[in-house]
Short mmCIF file of C-alpha atoms in Angstrom, two decimals:
data_model
loop_
_atom_site.label_atom_id
_atom_site.label_comp_id
_atom_site.label_asym_id
_atom_site.label_seq_id
_atom_site.Cartn_x
_atom_site.Cartn_y
_atom_site.Cartn_z
CA UNK A 1 -8.74 43.25 28.04
CA UNK A 2 -5.21 41.26 26.67
CA UNK A 3 -7.29 38.54 25.98
CA UNK A 4 -9.31 39.93 23.95
CA UNK A 5 -6.96 41.96 21.96
CA UNK A 6 -4.96 38.99 21.08
CA UNK A 7 -8.25 37.20 20.08
CA UNK A 8 -8.64 39.97 17.89
CA UNK A 9 -5.58 39.85 16.16
CA UNK A 10 -5.63 36.25 15.76
CA UNK A 11 -8.30 37.15 13.22
CA UNK A 12 -6.13 39.16 11.02
CA UNK A 13 -3.16 37.42 9.58
CA UNK A 14 -0.35 38.99 7.22
CA UNK A 15 1.92 41.67 8.85
CA UNK A 16 0.62 45.30 8.87
CA UNK A 17 1.50 46.89 5.31
CA UNK A 18 4.45 50.00 5.44
CA UNK A 19 1.67 52.55 4.83
CA UNK A 20 -1.98 52.16 4.72
CA UNK A 21 -5.08 54.62 4.81
CA UNK A 22 -5.16 57.22 7.48
CA UNK A 23 -9.04 56.62 8.52
CA UNK A 24 -8.87 60.28 10.01
CA UNK A 25 -8.56 62.00 6.20
CA UNK A 26 -11.46 60.84 3.42
CA UNK A 27 -10.87 57.48 2.06
CA UNK A 28 -13.43 55.10 0.22
CA UNK A 29 -14.00 51.78 0.96
CA UNK A 30 -15.07 49.53 -1.78
CA UNK A 31 -16.53 45.79 -1.23
CA UNK A 32 -18.14 42.78 -2.86
CA UNK A 33 -21.08 42.16 -1.89
CA UNK A 34 -22.05 38.51 -1.53
CA UNK A 35 -20.17 36.58 0.95
CA UNK A 36 -19.04 40.23 2.03
CA UNK A 37 -21.55 42.51 2.83
CA UNK A 38 -23.88 40.05 3.45
CA UNK A 39 -23.30 36.22 4.57
CA UNK A 40 -25.19 34.63 1.66
CA UNK A 41 -24.69 33.94 -2.04
CA UNK A 42 -27.79 35.33 -3.72
CA UNK A 43 -27.63 33.36 -7.08
CA UNK A 44 -27.42 30.44 -4.94
CA UNK A 45 -30.60 31.04 -3.00
CA UNK A 46 -32.13 31.89 -6.27
CA UNK A 47 -30.97 28.48 -7.60
CA UNK A 48 -32.72 27.36 -4.62
CA UNK A 49 -35.95 28.98 -5.04
CA UNK A 50 -36.34 27.66 -8.84
CA UNK A 51 -35.25 24.19 -8.17
CA UNK A 52 -31.40 23.84 -9.66
CA UNK A 53 -29.70 24.93 -6.72
CA UNK A 54 -27.01 21.92 -6.22
CA UNK A 55 -26.14 22.97 -10.12
CA UNK A 56 -25.61 26.86 -9.30
CA UNK A 57 -23.94 26.49 -6.23
CA UNK A 58 -21.10 23.99 -8.28
CA UNK A 59 -20.71 26.53 -10.79
CA UNK A 60 -20.60 29.11 -8.20
CA UNK A 61 -17.87 27.50 -6.35
CA UNK A 62 -15.80 27.24 -9.41
CA UNK A 63 -16.27 30.92 -10.41
CA UNK A 64 -15.25 32.02 -6.84
CA UNK A 65 -12.06 30.23 -6.98
CA UNK A 66 -10.87 31.40 -10.14
CA UNK A 67 -11.69 28.30 -12.03
CA UNK A 68 -14.14 29.33 -14.58
CA UNK A 69 -14.65 32.95 -16.78
CA UNK A 70 -17.18 34.95 -13.77
CA UNK A 71 -18.86 36.29 -17.13
CA UNK A 72 -19.79 33.06 -18.47
CA UNK A 73 -20.35 31.54 -15.37
CA UNK A 74 -22.86 33.90 -14.79
CA UNK A 75 -24.56 33.88 -17.87
CA UNK A 76 -24.64 29.82 -17.38
CA UNK A 77 -26.62 30.32 -14.19
CA UNK A 78 -28.48 32.83 -14.65
CA UNK A 79 -29.74 30.41 -18.14
CA UNK A 80 -31.30 28.27 -14.87
CA UNK A 81 -33.49 30.66 -13.16
CA UNK A 82 -35.53 30.98 -16.48
CA UNK A 83 -39.12 31.11 -15.60
CA UNK A 84 -38.65 31.93 -11.92
CA UNK A 85 -41.06 34.46 -10.89
CA UNK A 86 -39.56 37.78 -9.95
CA UNK A 87 -41.54 37.76 -6.51
CA UNK A 88 -38.65 35.09 -5.49
CA UNK A 89 -37.03 38.28 -4.78
CA UNK A 90 -38.63 39.33 -1.88
CA UNK A 91 -38.44 35.83 -0.53
CA UNK A 92 -34.65 35.88 -1.40
CA UNK A 93 -34.29 39.68 0.27
CA UNK A 94 -35.97 37.95 3.84
CA UNK A 95 -33.35 35.12 3.84
CA UNK A 96 -29.81 37.04 3.57
CA UNK A 97 -28.22 38.77 6.41
CA UNK A 98 -25.57 41.45 6.62
CA UNK A 99 -22.40 40.13 7.88
CA UNK A 100 -21.41 40.81 11.63
CA UNK A 101 -20.40 44.36 11.74
CA UNK A 102 -21.18 45.57 8.03
CA UNK A 103 -23.68 48.54 9.72
CA UNK A 104 -21.23 49.27 12.28
CA UNK A 105 -18.69 49.48 10.07
CA UNK A 106 -20.14 51.72 7.63
CA UNK A 107 -21.37 53.70 10.47
CA UNK A 108 -17.94 54.24 11.98
CA UNK A 109 -16.57 55.22 8.23
CA UNK A 110 -19.04 57.71 8.00
CA UNK A 111 -18.23 59.29 10.97
CA UNK A 112 -14.81 59.73 9.88
CA UNK A 113 -15.91 61.65 6.31
CA UNK A 114 -14.91 58.38 4.02
CA UNK A 115 -17.42 56.90 1.22
CA UNK A 116 -18.65 53.35 0.95
CA UNK A 117 -19.52 51.72 -2.47
CA UNK A 118 -20.27 48.68 -3.23
CA UNK A 119 -19.85 46.36 -6.27
CA UNK A 120 -21.32 42.90 -7.36
CA UNK A 121 -21.82 40.19 -9.52
CA UNK A 122 -25.19 39.98 -8.23
CA UNK A 123 -28.16 41.71 -8.69
CA UNK A 124 -29.77 44.99 -8.53
CA UNK A 125 -33.18 43.80 -7.21
CA UNK A 126 -31.14 42.76 -4.11
CA UNK A 127 -28.54 44.99 -4.31
CA UNK A 128 -30.78 48.14 -4.33
CA UNK A 129 -32.26 47.61 -1.10
CA UNK A 130 -29.20 46.46 0.64
CA UNK A 131 -27.47 49.83 -0.03
CA UNK A 132 -30.39 51.80 1.01
CA UNK A 133 -31.07 49.89 3.98
CA UNK A 134 -27.04 50.32 5.22
CA UNK A 135 -26.97 53.87 3.76
CA UNK A 136 -24.13 52.85 0.99
CA UNK A 137 -22.94 56.00 -1.36
CA UNK A 138 -22.12 53.76 -4.14
CA UNK A 139 -23.60 50.49 -5.37
CA UNK A 140 -23.13 48.56 -9.08
CA UNK A 141 -24.82 45.30 -9.98
CA UNK A 142 -26.24 43.28 -12.64
CA UNK A 143 -29.95 43.29 -14.26
CA UNK A 144 -31.47 40.55 -14.89
CA UNK A 145 -34.43 40.18 -18.12
CA UNK A 146 -38.08 39.79 -17.04
CA UNK A 147 -41.06 39.30 -18.95
CA UNK A 148 -44.61 38.29 -17.98
CA UNK A 149 -43.08 38.47 -14.24
CA UNK A 150 -41.06 35.74 -14.50
CA UNK A 151 -36.69 35.39 -14.97
CA UNK A 152 -35.87 34.99 -18.96
CA UNK A 153 -32.75 33.83 -17.68
CA UNK A 154 -30.66 36.46 -19.63
CA UNK A 155 -28.38 39.18 -18.23
CA UNK A 156 -29.49 42.49 -19.37
CA UNK A 157 -26.20 45.07 -20.36
CA UNK A 158 -22.80 44.79 -19.14
CA UNK A 159 -22.14 41.82 -16.59
CA UNK A 160 -20.02 43.11 -13.81
CA UNK A 161 -16.47 41.72 -14.00
CA UNK A 162 -13.13 41.80 -12.44
CA UNK A 163 -12.68 44.62 -14.70
CA UNK A 164 -15.65 46.63 -13.62
CA UNK A 165 -15.37 46.27 -10.15
CA UNK A 166 -11.58 48.03 -10.69
CA UNK A 167 -13.40 50.61 -12.52
CA UNK A 168 -15.88 51.54 -10.17
CA UNK A 169 -12.82 52.05 -7.71
CA UNK A 170 -11.53 54.47 -10.18
CA UNK A 171 -14.32 56.06 -10.74
CA UNK A 172 -16.09 56.68 -7.55
CA UNK A 173 -12.78 57.78 -5.86
CA UNK A 174 -12.20 60.13 -8.95
CA UNK A 175 -15.80 61.23 -8.32
CA UNK A 176 -15.46 62.12 -4.91
CA UNK A 177 -11.99 63.24 -5.13
CA UNK A 178 -10.52 60.54 -2.28
CA UNK A 179 -6.85 60.18 -2.75
CA UNK A 180 -5.15 56.80 -4.18
CA UNK A 181 -3.82 56.40 -0.88
CA UNK A 182 -6.93 56.78 1.11
CA UNK A 183 -8.69 53.40 -0.87
CA UNK A 184 -9.42 49.92 0.57
CA UNK A 185 -11.07 47.33 -1.32
CA UNK A 186 -12.47 43.64 0.68
CA UNK A 187 -13.86 40.92 -1.14
CA UNK A 188 -13.58 37.21 -1.18
CA UNK A 189 -13.53 35.65 -4.42
CA UNK A 190 -11.34 36.08 -7.50
CA UNK A 191 -13.16 38.29 -9.25
CA UNK A 192 -12.28 41.22 -6.31
CA UNK A 193 -8.50 40.37 -7.23
CA UNK A 194 -7.73 43.40 -9.23
CA UNK A 195 -9.49 45.75 -7.08
CA UNK A 196 -7.88 44.37 -4.51
CA UNK A 197 -4.30 44.93 -5.65
CA UNK A 198 -5.41 48.50 -6.91
CA UNK A 199 -6.32 49.61 -3.39
CA UNK A 200 -3.76 50.80 -1.05
CA UNK A 201 -5.24 48.60 1.10
CA UNK A 202 -6.27 45.32 -0.16
CA UNK A 203 -8.13 42.77 2.45
CA UNK A 204 -9.03 39.51 1.52
CA UNK A 205 -12.32 38.78 3.85
CA UNK A 206 -12.92 35.10 4.86
CA UNK A 207 -11.33 34.57 1.46
CA UNK A 208 -10.47 31.83 -1.35
CA UNK A 209 -6.16 30.88 -1.49
CA UNK A 210 -5.50 32.84 -4.31
CA UNK A 211 -7.59 35.95 -2.92
CA UNK A 212 -5.38 35.91 0.29
CA UNK A 213 -2.29 35.38 -1.87
CA UNK A 214 -2.73 38.83 -3.92
CA UNK A 215 -4.21 40.94 -0.71
CA UNK A 216 -2.58 43.10 1.97
CA UNK A 217 -3.94 41.99 4.34
CA UNK A 218 -6.56 38.76 5.19
CA UNK A 219 -9.33 38.62 8.12
CA UNK A 220 -10.58 34.95 8.51
CA UNK A 221 -13.33 35.45 11.12
CA UNK A 222 -16.82 36.92 9.63
CA UNK A 223 -16.47 39.95 11.29
CA UNK A 224 -16.17 43.34 9.02
CA UNK A 225 -15.36 45.62 12.28
CA UNK A 226 -12.21 43.70 11.94
CA UNK A 227 -11.24 46.42 8.55
CA UNK A 228 -11.44 49.50 11.35
CA UNK A 229 -9.34 47.22 13.90
CA UNK A 230 -6.64 47.32 11.07
CA UNK A 231 -7.04 50.89 9.91
CA UNK A 232 -6.23 51.85 13.72
CA UNK A 233 -3.41 49.94 13.97
#
């Protein structure tokens, strides 16, 4: 028992924050999707389906490290998907996996009266299905242009950026009447930093170094139930 506890703590870095959200009061957890809620990066899978996987993965890596403007990098990657049949989304959805602990985490938070939201630089074609499957309360993602059954290579409407993620945190917490001290944000990429900073408890999840530097805590193994362990400390 002591060994298991020690191993769990080894997967969570940084000292406890002075005051953190109370699991027994209503709260809001907001998470990124790609490489956080799920193990994969959806746009990389779409790139593989379109035969441009390596080119898209390279851009994704630079964007997640904060080396490229996210909106510009997304437009560049989506442009490479032009002509991909929309049926590819069915194939990609079958290939993605919820990160270990995802469903248990969401169920546990709901049991305590919390709300869960996800905000993604990915696409509604996948995120809508994930949100319904996991019983997520709020979600937001990008929309891709289509015509005659194929992707046009364009993003429709406003691109979900780091500013959009921050706005979603504030909007959903206000809509749900959540105390600002009861907000947790979890993400892995540079575009998650503003919402991680704004949350009462910001958690870097298997994240890039720049994200870990800005977070209150960092989880280093791919198990989202570590979030509950932090809240229960």
